[in-house]
XYZ file of C-alpha atoms in Angstrom:
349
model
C 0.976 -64.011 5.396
C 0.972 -62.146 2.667
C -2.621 -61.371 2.724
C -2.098 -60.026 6.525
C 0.790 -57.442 5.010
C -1.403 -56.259 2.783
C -4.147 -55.414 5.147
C -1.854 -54.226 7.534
C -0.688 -51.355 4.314
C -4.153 -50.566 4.002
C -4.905 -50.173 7.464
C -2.144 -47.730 7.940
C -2.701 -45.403 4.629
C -6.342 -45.305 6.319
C -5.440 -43.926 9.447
C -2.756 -41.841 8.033
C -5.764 -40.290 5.497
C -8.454 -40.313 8.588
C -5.425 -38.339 10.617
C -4.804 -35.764 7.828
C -8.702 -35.252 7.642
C -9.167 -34.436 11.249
C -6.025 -32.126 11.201
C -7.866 -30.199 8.502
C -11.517 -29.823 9.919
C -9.899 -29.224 12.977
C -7.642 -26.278 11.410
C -11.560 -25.197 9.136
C -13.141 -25.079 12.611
C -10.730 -22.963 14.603
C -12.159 -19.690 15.739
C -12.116 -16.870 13.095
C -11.182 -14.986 15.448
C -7.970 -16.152 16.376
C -4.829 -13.677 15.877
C -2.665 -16.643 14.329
C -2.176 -17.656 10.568
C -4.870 -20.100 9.721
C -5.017 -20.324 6.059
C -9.062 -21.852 6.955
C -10.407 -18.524 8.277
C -10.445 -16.121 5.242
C -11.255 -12.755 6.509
C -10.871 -11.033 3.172
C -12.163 -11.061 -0.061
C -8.674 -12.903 -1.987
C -8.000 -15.286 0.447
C -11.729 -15.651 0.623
C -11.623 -16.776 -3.130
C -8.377 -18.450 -2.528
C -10.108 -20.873 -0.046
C -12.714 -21.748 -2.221
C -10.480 -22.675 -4.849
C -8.619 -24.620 -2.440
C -11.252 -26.410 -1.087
C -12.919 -27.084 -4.619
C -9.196 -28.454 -5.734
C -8.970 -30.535 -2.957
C -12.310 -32.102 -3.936
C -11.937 -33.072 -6.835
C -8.450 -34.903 -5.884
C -9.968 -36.098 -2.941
C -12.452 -37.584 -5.203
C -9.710 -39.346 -7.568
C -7.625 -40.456 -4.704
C -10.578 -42.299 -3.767
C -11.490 -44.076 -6.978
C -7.508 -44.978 -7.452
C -7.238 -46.131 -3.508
C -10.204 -48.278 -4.260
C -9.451 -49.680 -7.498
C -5.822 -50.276 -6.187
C -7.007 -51.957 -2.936
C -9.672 -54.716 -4.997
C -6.713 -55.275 -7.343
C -4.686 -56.145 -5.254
C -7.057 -58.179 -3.030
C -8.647 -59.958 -6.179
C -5.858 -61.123 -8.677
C -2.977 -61.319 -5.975
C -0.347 -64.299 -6.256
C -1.408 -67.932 -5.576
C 1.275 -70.555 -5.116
C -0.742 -73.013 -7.026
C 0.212 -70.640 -10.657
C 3.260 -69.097 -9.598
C 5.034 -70.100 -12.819
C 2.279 -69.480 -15.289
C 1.757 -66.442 -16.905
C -1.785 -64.427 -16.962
C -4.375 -64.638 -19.066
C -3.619 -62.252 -22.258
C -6.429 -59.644 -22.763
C -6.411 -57.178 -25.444
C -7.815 -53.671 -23.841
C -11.559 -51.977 -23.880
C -11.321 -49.104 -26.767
C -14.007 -47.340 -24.386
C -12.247 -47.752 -21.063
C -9.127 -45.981 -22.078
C -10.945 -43.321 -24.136
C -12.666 -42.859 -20.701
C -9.080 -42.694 -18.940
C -7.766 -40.057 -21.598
C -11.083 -37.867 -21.319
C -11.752 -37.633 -18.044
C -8.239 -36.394 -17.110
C -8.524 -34.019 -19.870
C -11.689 -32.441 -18.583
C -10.538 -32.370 -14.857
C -7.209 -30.580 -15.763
C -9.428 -28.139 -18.054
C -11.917 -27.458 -15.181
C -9.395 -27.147 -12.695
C -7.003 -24.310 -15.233
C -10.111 -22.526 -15.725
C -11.335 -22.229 -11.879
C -7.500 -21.336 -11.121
C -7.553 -18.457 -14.329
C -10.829 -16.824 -12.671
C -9.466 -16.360 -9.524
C -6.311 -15.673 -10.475
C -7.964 -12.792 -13.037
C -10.494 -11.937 -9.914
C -7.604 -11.381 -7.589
C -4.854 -9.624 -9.850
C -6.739 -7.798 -12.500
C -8.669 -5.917 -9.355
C -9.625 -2.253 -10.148
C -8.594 -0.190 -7.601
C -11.572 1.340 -5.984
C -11.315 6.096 -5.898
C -11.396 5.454 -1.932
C -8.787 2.632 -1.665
C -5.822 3.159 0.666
C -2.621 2.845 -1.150
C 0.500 1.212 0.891
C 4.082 0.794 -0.699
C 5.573 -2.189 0.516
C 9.402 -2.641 0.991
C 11.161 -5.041 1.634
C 14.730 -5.284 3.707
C 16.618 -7.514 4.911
C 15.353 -8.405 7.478
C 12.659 -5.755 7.896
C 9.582 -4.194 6.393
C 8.652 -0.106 5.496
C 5.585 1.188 5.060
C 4.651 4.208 2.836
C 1.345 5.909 3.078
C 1.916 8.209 -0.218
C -1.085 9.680 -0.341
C -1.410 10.646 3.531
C 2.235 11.079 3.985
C 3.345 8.575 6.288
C 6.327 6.142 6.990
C 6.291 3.340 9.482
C 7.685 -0.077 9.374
C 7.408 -3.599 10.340
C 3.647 -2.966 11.042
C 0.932 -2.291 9.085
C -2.294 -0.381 9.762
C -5.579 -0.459 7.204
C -8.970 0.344 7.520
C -11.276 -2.324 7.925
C -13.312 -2.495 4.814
C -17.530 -2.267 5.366
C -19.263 -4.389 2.804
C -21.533 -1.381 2.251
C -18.954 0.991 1.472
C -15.847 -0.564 0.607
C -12.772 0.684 1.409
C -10.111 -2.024 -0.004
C -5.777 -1.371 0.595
C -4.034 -1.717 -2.442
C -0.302 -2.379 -2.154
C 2.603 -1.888 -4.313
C 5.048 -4.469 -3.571
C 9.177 -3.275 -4.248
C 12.227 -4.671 -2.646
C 15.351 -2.767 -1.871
C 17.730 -6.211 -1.711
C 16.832 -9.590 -2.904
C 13.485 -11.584 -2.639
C 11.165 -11.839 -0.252
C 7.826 -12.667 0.051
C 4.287 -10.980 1.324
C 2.291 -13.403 3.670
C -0.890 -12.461 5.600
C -2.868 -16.090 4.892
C -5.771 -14.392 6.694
C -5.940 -11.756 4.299
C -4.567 -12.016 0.832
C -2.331 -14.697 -1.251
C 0.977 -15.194 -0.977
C 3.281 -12.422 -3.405
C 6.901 -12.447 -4.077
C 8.959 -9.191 -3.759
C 11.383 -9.122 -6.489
C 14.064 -6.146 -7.289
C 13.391 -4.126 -9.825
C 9.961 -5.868 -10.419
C 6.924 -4.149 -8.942
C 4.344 -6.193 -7.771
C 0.803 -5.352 -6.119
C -1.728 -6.941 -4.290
C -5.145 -5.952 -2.726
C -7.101 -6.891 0.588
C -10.241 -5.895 1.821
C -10.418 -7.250 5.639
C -14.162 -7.404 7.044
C -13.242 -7.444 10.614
C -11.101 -5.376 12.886
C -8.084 -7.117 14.880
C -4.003 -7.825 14.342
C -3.168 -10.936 11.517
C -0.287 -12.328 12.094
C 1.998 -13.043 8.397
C 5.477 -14.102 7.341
C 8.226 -13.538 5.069
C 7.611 -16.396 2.879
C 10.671 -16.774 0.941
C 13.933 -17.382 2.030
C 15.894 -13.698 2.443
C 18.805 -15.040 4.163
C 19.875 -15.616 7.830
C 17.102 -13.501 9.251
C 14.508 -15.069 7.226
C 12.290 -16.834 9.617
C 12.130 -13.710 12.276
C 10.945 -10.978 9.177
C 7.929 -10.950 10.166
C 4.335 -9.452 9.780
C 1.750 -7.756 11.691
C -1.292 -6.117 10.273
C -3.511 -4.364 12.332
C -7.256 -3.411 10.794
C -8.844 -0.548 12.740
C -11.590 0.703 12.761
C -12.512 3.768 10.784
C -12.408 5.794 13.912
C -9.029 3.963 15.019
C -7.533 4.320 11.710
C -7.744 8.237 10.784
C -6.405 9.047 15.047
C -3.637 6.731 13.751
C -2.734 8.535 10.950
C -3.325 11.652 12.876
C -0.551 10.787 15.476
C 1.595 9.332 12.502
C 1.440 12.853 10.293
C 2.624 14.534 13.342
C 6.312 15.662 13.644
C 8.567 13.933 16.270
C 8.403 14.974 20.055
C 10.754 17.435 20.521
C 11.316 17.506 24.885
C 14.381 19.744 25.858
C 14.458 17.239 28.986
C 16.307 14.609 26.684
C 18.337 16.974 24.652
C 20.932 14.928 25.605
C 20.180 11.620 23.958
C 19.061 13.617 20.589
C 22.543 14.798 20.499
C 23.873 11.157 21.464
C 21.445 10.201 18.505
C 22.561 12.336 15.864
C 26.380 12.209 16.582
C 26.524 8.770 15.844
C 25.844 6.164 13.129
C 22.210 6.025 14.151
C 21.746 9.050 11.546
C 23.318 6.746 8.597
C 20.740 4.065 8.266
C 17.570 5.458 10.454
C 14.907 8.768 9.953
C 13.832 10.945 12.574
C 11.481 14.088 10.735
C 13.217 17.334 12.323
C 16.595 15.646 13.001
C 19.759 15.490 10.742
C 18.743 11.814 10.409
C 17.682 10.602 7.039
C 18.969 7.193 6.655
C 17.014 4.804 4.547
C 18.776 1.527 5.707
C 17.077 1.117 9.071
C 13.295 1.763 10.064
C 12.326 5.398 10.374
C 12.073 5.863 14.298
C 9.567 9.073 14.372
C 7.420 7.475 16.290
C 9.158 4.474 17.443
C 7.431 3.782 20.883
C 4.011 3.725 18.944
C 5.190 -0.044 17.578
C 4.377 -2.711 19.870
C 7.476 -5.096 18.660
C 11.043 -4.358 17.741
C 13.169 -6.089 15.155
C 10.068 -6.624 12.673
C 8.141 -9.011 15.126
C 10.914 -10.428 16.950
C 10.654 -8.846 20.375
C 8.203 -6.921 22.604
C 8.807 -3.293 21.835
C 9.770 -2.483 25.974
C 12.469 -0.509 27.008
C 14.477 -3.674 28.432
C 14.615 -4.895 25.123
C 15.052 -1.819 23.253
C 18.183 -1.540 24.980
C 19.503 -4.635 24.652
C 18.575 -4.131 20.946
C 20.847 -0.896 20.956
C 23.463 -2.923 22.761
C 23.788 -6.371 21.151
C 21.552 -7.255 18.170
C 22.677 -10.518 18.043
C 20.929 -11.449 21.685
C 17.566 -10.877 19.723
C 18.109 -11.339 16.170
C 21.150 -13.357 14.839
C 22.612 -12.426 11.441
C 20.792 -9.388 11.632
C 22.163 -6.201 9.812
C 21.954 -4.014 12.914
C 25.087 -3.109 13.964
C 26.330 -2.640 18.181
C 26.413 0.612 18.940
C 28.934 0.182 21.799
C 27.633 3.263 23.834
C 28.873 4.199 27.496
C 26.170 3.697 29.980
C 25.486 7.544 30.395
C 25.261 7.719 26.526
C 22.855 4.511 26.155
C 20.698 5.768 29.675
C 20.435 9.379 27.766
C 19.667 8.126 24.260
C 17.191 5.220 25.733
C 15.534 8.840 27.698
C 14.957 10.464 23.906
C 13.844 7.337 22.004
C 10.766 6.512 24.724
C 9.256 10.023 23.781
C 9.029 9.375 20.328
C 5.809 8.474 20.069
């Protein structure tokens, strides 16, 4: 009976271990191509590095999981209880000098091995030089939302991110400062780079060089507060081409149509102008995204809902119907006020 439990504990930590296996060569296989977060499809140079680590890591305890499982299982198989010397006690044996020098070494080394594959990534990622043709990003972070700062080419967007996809022949990495305007948070694109905390008053940076064009998908990866889970990331690598008509459209001032002069004056008579930025308005706020060119965004509420006009005036309307605990406040507008402003904010493109 006892014999059976014991083979019945081995046979599940088996199938539990075979399970875990096929979840991760399943997850390593997926197509590269994929838009989701799959931490097994590096498409950039850190989390590139950050993978091998990973994988080399989870080698080596593979490895010693192994030897212990095994060593554990003929243990217990070879000297478990018989009835027959239930009462007596076991043979006294003083211990092997070599076999626990060998148990003190070998841990030694692996730890040593393992810090020093950990401190040359760590130095590879981090210690970086920044490149004379890198694009430099300042990252912010809000609760619950994310801003963008080109410095260098003078432009502001938020919630997503646009970079240059980076040839191997001619490099052209993103470098980003990391700053927070609240509390923590925490920058997340597994496809791309590492994962790097946002902390007040603490600039951080990070680097990425993605080798393929397409939209990763990331996370705020620290808890913020009640928005937490729905700050979230997009980052779309263009193409050269792609990228400079993007910034070109981004550098250019906001639409100014006479035909809804009406909802620009609904705009910038109310407490829109307080925590949002439209260039050539009154506006200026730096609470809320800048909205120059709003409708060029394909989500609202940093990831959390199609950027459409159904939604973008339910967003005006009741914040709480798409993001709960959010810091966006109801507007309370008459229809004719929310039908005029919802005219001006679909031109700004």
């Amino acid at each position: 009976m006892e014999m059976q439990r014991v083979k019945d504990k081995i046979r599940t930590a088996l199938h539990s271990f075979t399970f875990l296996f096929c979840c991760m060569t399943t997850a390593a296989a997926a197509d590269p191509a994929s838009t989701g977060t799959n931490i097994f499809a590096p498409q950039s140079t850190p989390a590139r590095s950050i993978l091998h680590l990973s994988t080399f890591v989870l080698t080596i305890t593979g490895i010693i999981f192994a030897v212990v499982f095994t060593l554990l299982v003929y243990s217990i198989t070879k000297f478990r209880a018989r009835s027959a010397s239930a009462n007596s006690e076991p043979a006294q044996v003083y211990g092997s000098t070599q076999i626990e020098l060998a148990w003190t070494i070998i841990p030694i080394l692996i730890v040593v091995v393992l810090f020093l594959a950990t401190a040359r990534v760590l130095h590879a990622v981090q210690d970086a030089p920044m490149p004379a043709g890198a694009v430099e990003v300042t990252v912010i972070g809000h609760q619950f939302w994310w801003e963008y700062r080109y410095p260098q080419l003078g432009v502001v967007t938020a919630n997503e991110l646009h970079i240059p996809v980076s040839d191997p022949v001619h490099p052209t990495p993103t470098f980003l400062q990391l700053l927070s305007a609240d509390t923590d948070h925490s920058f997340w694109i597994p496809e791309l780079a590492g994962k790097t905390d946002l902390v007040p008053n603490h600039p951080n940076q990070m680097w990425m060089d993605p080798q393929r064009t397409g939209t990763f998908l990331g996370q705020c990866a620290q808890y913020c507060g009640t928005q937490h889970a729905k700050m979230l990331l997009r980052v779309s690598v263009d193409s050269p081409e792609d990228f400079a008509a993007w910034l070109r459209e981004q550098q250019r001032p906001a639409v100014a149509d006479e035909r809804v002069a009406v909802g620009k004056r609904v705009f910038e008579t109310t407490a829109c102008i307080n925590c949002h930025t439209i260039n050539g308005t009154v506006a200026n706020g730096r609470f809320g995204p800048d909205l120059t060119h709003l409708m060029s965004r394909s989500t609202i509420a940093a990831g959390a809902a199609p950027n459409t006009p159904e939604n973008l005036r339910l967003w005006i309307q009741n914040p709480e119907a798409i993001k709960r605990g959010s810091l966006m406040p109801a507007m309370q507008l008459s229809k004719s006020d929310l039908d005029a402003l919802m005219s001006y904010l679909e031109t700004l493109r």
